[in-house]
CSV table of C-alpha atoms in Angstrom, one decimal:
chain,number,residue,atom,x,y,z
A,1,LEU,CA,103.1,74.8,104.1
A,2,ASN,CA,101.4,77.9,103.1
A,3,TYR,CA,98.3,78.8,100.2
A,4,ILE,CA,100.7,81.6,98.6
A,5,ASP,CA,103.8,78.9,97.7
A,6,THR,CA,101.5,77.9,95.5
A,7,TYR,CA,101.0,81.0,93.3
A,8,HIS,CA,104.3,81.4,92.9
A,9,ARG,CA,104.7,77.2,91.9
A,10,SER,CA,101.6,78.3,89.4
A,11,GLY,CA,102.9,82.1,87.9
A,12,LEU,CA,100.1,83.6,89.8
A,13,TYR,CA,102.0,85.7,92.0
A,14,PRO,CA,105.6,85.8,89.0
A,15,ILE,CA,108.1,85.0,90.4
A,16,LYS,CA,111.9,85.4,88.3
A,17,LEU,CA,113.2,82.2,87.0
A,18,PRO,CA,115.3,80.1,87.9
A,19,SER,CA,113.4,80.0,91.8
A,20,GLY,CA,113.2,78.4,94.5
A,21,ILE,CA,110.3,77.8,96.6
A,22,GLY,CA,109.1,78.5,100.1
A,23,LEU,CA,108.6,81.5,102.2
A,24,GLU,CA,108.0,79.7,105.8
A,25,ALA,CA,110.6,78.0,107.8
A,26,ALA,CA,111.9,77.5,111.2
A,27,GLY,CA,115.4,76.0,112.3
A,28,LYS,CA,118.6,76.2,114.7
A,29,ILE,CA,121.9,78.5,113.4
A,30,ASP,CA,124.5,76.4,111.9
A,31,GLU,CA,127.0,79.3,110.9
A,32,VAL,CA,126.4,83.3,111.4
A,33,GLY,CA,127.9,86.5,109.2
A,34,SER,CA,131.2,88.2,109.9
A,35,ASN,CA,129.1,91.4,110.4
A,36,VAL,CA,126.1,90.1,112.7
A,37,SER,CA,125.4,90.5,116.0
A,38,GLU,CA,122.6,89.6,116.9
A,39,PHE,CA,122.3,86.2,116.4
A,40,ASN,CA,124.4,83.7,117.3
A,41,LYS,CA,125.7,80.2,116.1
A,42,GLY,CA,123.4,77.7,117.4
A,43,ASP,CA,119.8,79.7,118.1
A,44,ASN,CA,116.9,79.5,117.0
A,45,ILE,CA,114.9,80.9,114.5
A,46,ALA,CA,111.5,80.6,112.7
A,47,TYR,CA,111.4,83.8,108.8
A,48,ALA,CA,107.9,84.1,106.2
A,49,SER,CA,109.8,86.6,103.7
A,50,VAL,CA,111.6,86.4,100.2
A,51,PRO,CA,113.9,85.0,99.3
A,52,LEU,CA,111.8,82.5,97.9
A,53,GLY,CA,113.1,78.8,99.3
A,54,ALA,CA,111.9,77.3,102.1
A,55,TYR,CA,112.0,73.9,100.7
A,56,ALA,CA,115.5,73.2,101.7
A,57,GLN,CA,117.3,70.9,104.8
A,58,GLN,CA,119.8,73.8,104.4
A,59,ARG,CA,120.8,77.9,103.1
A,60,ILE,CA,121.0,80.8,103.8
A,61,ILE,CA,119.1,84.1,104.7
A,62,PRO,CA,120.2,87.5,105.2
A,63,ALA,CA,119.8,88.1,109.4
A,64,LYS,CA,116.8,91.0,108.7
A,65,ILE,CA,114.7,88.4,108.1
A,66,ALA,CA,114.7,86.0,111.1
A,67,VAL,CA,112.8,86.0,114.3
A,68,LYS,CA,114.7,84.6,117.7
A,69,VAL,CA,111.8,81.5,119.1
A,70,PRO,CA,111.7,82.0,122.6
A,71,ASP,CA,112.4,78.2,124.5
A,72,GLY,CA,109.3,76.1,124.8
A,73,ILE,CA,108.7,76.5,121.0
A,74,SER,CA,109.4,73.7,118.9
A,75,HIS,CA,110.1,74.3,114.9
A,76,GLU,CA,107.7,72.4,113.8
A,77,LEU,CA,105.1,75.3,116.0
A,78,ALA,CA,107.7,77.8,115.2
A,79,ALA,CA,107.3,77.1,111.4
A,80,THR,CA,103.1,77.2,111.0
A,81,LEU,CA,103.0,80.6,112.6
A,82,MET,CA,104.9,82.4,111.3
A,83,THR,CA,102.7,84.1,107.7
A,84,LYS,CA,99.6,82.5,110.0
A,85,GLY,CA,100.7,83.9,112.8
A,86,LEU,CA,102.0,87.2,111.3
A,87,THR,CA,99.0,87.5,109.0
A,88,THR,CA,96.4,87.1,111.8
A,89,ASN,CA,98.8,90.1,113.8
A,90,TYR,CA,98.5,92.0,111.1
A,91,LEU,CA,94.5,91.7,110.3
A,92,LEU,CA,92.9,92.1,114.1
A,93,THR,CA,95.7,94.7,115.5
A,94,LYS,CA,96.8,96.6,112.6
A,95,THR,CA,94.6,96.8,109.3
A,96,TYR,CA,90.8,97.2,111.1
A,97,LYS,CA,91.6,97.7,115.1
A,98,LEU,CA,89.3,94.6,116.0
A,99,LYS,CA,87.3,95.6,119.8
A,100,ALA,CA,86.0,94.0,122.3
A,101,GLY,CA,82.3,93.3,122.1
A,102,GLU,CA,82.6,93.6,118.2
A,103,THR,CA,81.1,90.5,116.3
A,104,VAL,CA,82.7,90.1,112.5
A,105,LEU,CA,83.2,87.9,110.0
A,106,PHE,CA,86.0,85.4,109.0
A,107,HIS,CA,85.8,83.6,105.6
A,108,ALA,CA,88.1,80.0,105.2
A,109,ALA,CA,87.3,79.8,109.2
A,110,ALA,CA,88.6,75.7,110.2
A,111,GLY,CA,91.6,76.9,108.2
A,112,GLY,CA,95.4,77.4,109.3
A,113,VAL,CA,95.2,81.4,109.4
A,114,GLY,CA,91.1,81.3,110.8
A,115,GLN,CA,92.0,78.4,114.1
A,116,ILE,CA,94.2,81.9,115.0
A,117,PHE,CA,92.1,84.6,114.2
A,118,ALA,CA,89.3,82.9,116.3
A,119,GLN,CA,91.5,82.5,118.9
A,120,TRP,CA,92.7,85.5,119.2
A,121,ALA,CA,90.1,87.8,118.9
A,122,ASN,CA,88.3,85.7,121.7
A,123,SER,CA,91.4,86.8,123.5
A,124,ILE,CA,90.0,90.1,123.4
A,125,GLY,CA,86.6,89.9,123.8
A,126,ALA,CA,85.0,89.9,120.0
A,127,LYS,CA,83.1,87.5,118.6
A,128,VAL,CA,83.3,86.0,115.2
A,129,ILE,CA,81.1,84.7,112.6
A,130,GLY,CA,82.6,81.3,109.6
A,131,THR,CA,82.7,80.2,107.1
A,132,VAL,CA,83.7,76.7,105.6
A,133,GLY,CA,83.0,74.9,102.3
A,134,SER,CA,82.0,71.5,103.5
A,135,ASP,CA,80.1,70.7,106.3
A,136,ASP,CA,83.5,68.1,108.0
A,137,LYS,CA,85.1,71.4,108.6
A,138,ILE,CA,82.1,73.8,111.0
A,139,LYS,CA,83.2,71.7,113.5
A,140,ILE,CA,86.9,71.9,114.2
A,141,ALA,CA,85.7,76.1,113.6
A,142,GLU,CA,84.0,76.0,116.7
A,143,GLU,CA,86.6,74.0,118.4
A,144,ASN,CA,89.0,76.7,117.5
A,145,GLY,CA,85.7,80.0,118.8
A,146,TYR,CA,83.7,80.2,115.7
A,147,SER,CA,80.4,81.6,117.2
A,148,HIS,CA,78.5,80.5,114.5
A,149,VAL,CA,79.5,78.7,111.4
A,150,ILE,CA,77.9,78.9,108.0
A,151,ASN,CA,78.8,76.2,105.0
A,152,TYR,CA,79.4,78.7,101.9
A,153,THR,CA,78.9,76.4,99.7
A,154,LYS,CA,75.0,75.1,101.6
A,155,ASP,CA,74.2,78.0,102.5
A,156,ASN,CA,73.4,82.0,101.4
A,157,PHE,CA,75.6,83.9,103.9
A,158,ALA,CA,74.5,86.8,103.2
A,159,LYS,CA,71.9,86.6,104.6
A,160,GLU,CA,72.2,84.3,107.5
A,161,VAL,CA,74.8,87.0,108.9
A,162,MET,CA,72.0,89.7,108.6
A,163,LYS,CA,70.0,87.9,110.7
A,164,ILE,CA,71.9,86.4,113.4
A,165,THR,CA,73.2,90.6,113.1
A,166,ASN,CA,69.5,91.1,113.1
A,167,ASN,CA,70.6,93.2,109.9
A,168,LYS,CA,72.8,95.5,110.9
A,169,GLY,CA,75.3,93.6,109.8
A,170,VAL,CA,79.0,93.3,110.4
A,171,PRO,CA,81.8,96.1,110.9
A,172,ALA,CA,84.7,93.4,108.8
A,173,VAL,CA,84.6,91.3,106.8
A,174,PHE,CA,88.5,89.5,106.9
A,175,ASP,CA,88.2,87.4,103.6
A,176,GLY,CA,91.3,84.9,102.1
A,177,VAL,CA,88.3,83.1,99.7
A,178,GLY,CA,88.9,85.0,97.0
A,179,LYS,CA,86.3,85.7,94.3
A,180,LYS,CA,83.7,83.5,95.1
A,181,THR,CA,82.5,84.4,98.7
A,182,PHE,CA,83.1,88.8,98.0
A,183,HIS,CA,80.3,90.1,96.3
A,184,GLY,CA,78.8,88.0,99.8
A,185,SER,CA,80.8,89.9,101.4
A,186,LEU,CA,80.1,93.2,100.8
A,187,GLU,CA,76.4,92.4,101.3
A,188,CYS,CA,77.2,91.2,104.8
A,189,LEU,CA,79.2,95.0,105.7
A,190,SER,CA,77.0,97.5,107.6
A,191,THR,CA,77.3,100.6,106.7
A,192,ARG,CA,81.3,102.9,106.5
A,193,GLY,CA,82.3,98.5,107.4
A,194,MET,CA,85.8,97.5,105.9
A,195,MET,CA,86.0,93.9,103.5
A,196,ILE,CA,89.6,93.6,103.7
A,197,SER,CA,90.8,91.1,100.6
A,198,PHE,CA,93.4,89.2,101.7
A,199,GLY,CA,93.7,85.9,99.3
A,200,ASN,CA,92.7,84.3,96.4
A,201,ALA,CA,92.1,80.8,97.5
A,202,SER,CA,88.9,80.4,94.9
A,203,GLY,CA,91.3,82.9,93.1
A,204,PRO,CA,91.6,86.0,91.5
A,205,LEU,CA,89.7,89.0,92.7
A,206,ASP,CA,86.7,90.9,89.0
A,207,PRO,CA,87.9,94.2,88.6
A,208,VAL,CA,86.2,95.6,91.4
A,209,ASN,CA,83.1,98.4,89.9
A,210,VAL,CA,83.4,101.1,92.4
A,211,PRO,CA,80.2,102.9,92.4
A,212,LYS,CA,77.9,99.9,92.1
A,213,GLU,CA,79.7,97.8,95.0
A,214,ILE,CA,81.4,100.5,97.5
A,215,GLN,CA,79.8,103.2,97.6
A,216,PRO,CA,76.4,102.8,97.8
A,217,LYS,CA,77.1,102.0,101.8
A,218,SER,CA,80.4,104.3,101.7
A,219,LEU,CA,82.2,101.3,102.1
A,220,PHE,CA,86.4,100.4,102.9
A,221,PHE,CA,88.0,99.0,99.9
A,222,THR,CA,92.0,96.9,101.2
A,223,ARG,CA,94.2,94.3,99.9
A,224,PRO,CA,96.7,94.4,102.1
A,225,THR,CA,100.1,92.3,102.1
A,226,ILE,CA,102.0,91.3,104.5
A,227,GLY,CA,104.9,92.7,103.5
A,228,HIS,CA,103.7,95.9,104.5
A,229,TYR,CA,102.9,95.2,107.4
A,230,PHE,CA,106.2,94.0,108.9
A,231,THR,CA,109.1,96.1,107.3
A,232,ASN,CA,111.8,95.9,109.3
A,233,ARG,CA,113.2,92.8,111.6
A,234,GLU,CA,111.8,95.4,114.6
A,235,GLU,CA,108.5,94.7,113.9
A,236,ILE,CA,108.4,90.8,112.9
A,237,GLN,CA,110.1,90.1,116.1
A,238,LYS,CA,107.1,92.4,117.9
A,239,GLY,CA,104.6,90.4,115.7
A,240,ALA,CA,106.6,87.5,116.1
A,241,ASP,CA,106.4,87.8,119.7
A,242,GLU,CA,103.3,88.6,120.6
A,243,ILE,CA,101.5,85.3,118.9
A,244,PHE,CA,104.7,83.9,120.3
A,245,ASN,CA,103.5,84.9,124.2
A,246,LYS,CA,99.4,84.3,123.2
A,247,ILE,CA,100.9,80.9,122.1
A,248,LYS,CA,102.9,80.5,125.4
A,249,PHE,CA,100.0,81.8,128.2
A,250,GLY,CA,97.4,79.3,126.5
A,251,MET,CA,95.0,82.4,124.5
A,252,ILE,CA,95.9,80.2,120.6
A,253,LYS,CA,96.4,76.1,120.8
A,254,ILE,CA,98.2,74.9,117.4
A,255,LYS,CA,97.1,71.4,116.4
A,256,ILE,CA,99.5,70.8,113.2
A,257,PHE,CA,97.1,68.8,111.0
A,258,LYS,CA,99.7,66.6,108.8
A,259,GLU,CA,103.0,66.6,108.3
A,260,TYR,CA,105.0,66.1,105.0
A,261,GLU,CA,108.2,64.6,104.2
A,262,LEU,CA,109.9,67.3,101.9
A,263,ASN,CA,109.8,65.6,98.5
A,264,GLU,CA,106.2,64.8,98.8
A,265,ALA,CA,105.6,69.2,98.0
A,266,LYS,CA,103.9,68.4,95.3
A,267,GLN,CA,101.4,65.9,97.0
A,268,ALA,CA,101.0,68.3,99.8
A,269,HIS,CA,100.2,71.1,97.0
A,270,GLN,CA,97.4,69.1,96.4
A,271,ASP,CA,95.9,69.2,98.9
A,272,LEU,CA,96.3,72.1,100.2
A,273,GLU,CA,94.3,73.5,96.4
A,274,SER,CA,91.8,70.9,96.6
A,275,ARG,CA,90.9,72.2,100.3
A,276,LYS,CA,91.9,69.0,101.8
A,277,LEU,CA,93.8,70.7,105.4
A,278,LYS,CA,91.4,70.9,107.7
A,279,GLY,CA,94.7,72.4,109.6
A,280,PRO,CA,98.3,73.9,109.3
A,281,ALA,CA,101.2,71.4,107.8
A,282,ILE,CA,104.4,71.4,107.5
A,283,LEU,CA,107.3,69.9,105.5
A,284,VAL,CA,110.3,68.0,107.0
A,285,PRO,CA,113.4,67.6,105.4
């Protein structure tokens, strides 16, 4: 279950109809095509890519989107790891190459990507300030390794970040919330800092006023998407293996917050959009 599923359903990200829904799943291969050489019947695989249709008991997918899942990683865990794990991977190793000793800001710290992000950052010696939308999510964020957690609905997170950093600001902000946090995020950035906008949980961004919002601190602004960072099966497998290894060696721990039956997809979307989920959720056929 991913927030992008709600964008496909609502039309925020238009899709050609009729269409299935769902980008991400894991399972076991029942059959392989005659031209497929890299997979065998019985292999455990996962994927997070078009064509849409992951909300299904059984389906046909192109081999180029699949990655092998190693022993010790369950289907349930693999299903939560692909989009969230690959997103974390490209955000802090490709979009912004996070270094030991740096402190950055991440919005929606208690969410699925947020929980992986802080653990991964800590594993390389970096620190993360996190924001959450309610007090009951503060503990979740702290348990996943955030050095400071701010409730952005109650406190001015930009002022808090500047206090924490002794008015230096942070070199990068990772923002999956969107509309509500954009301007505060820019305030948090140090000169030549990078604003990384990768989600729309509170709604899509308004048009950016470059002279007013970007130019004063020579900021970088990027709107990355996962497909531009993992462009072929080899890149996806490499990225996934990095995630699986961090799980195997205990650097990242994942706790599935909720499981839904496939016929409860409507309720799952309602819970996701109303911010009731405090971690990864999965749909089980």
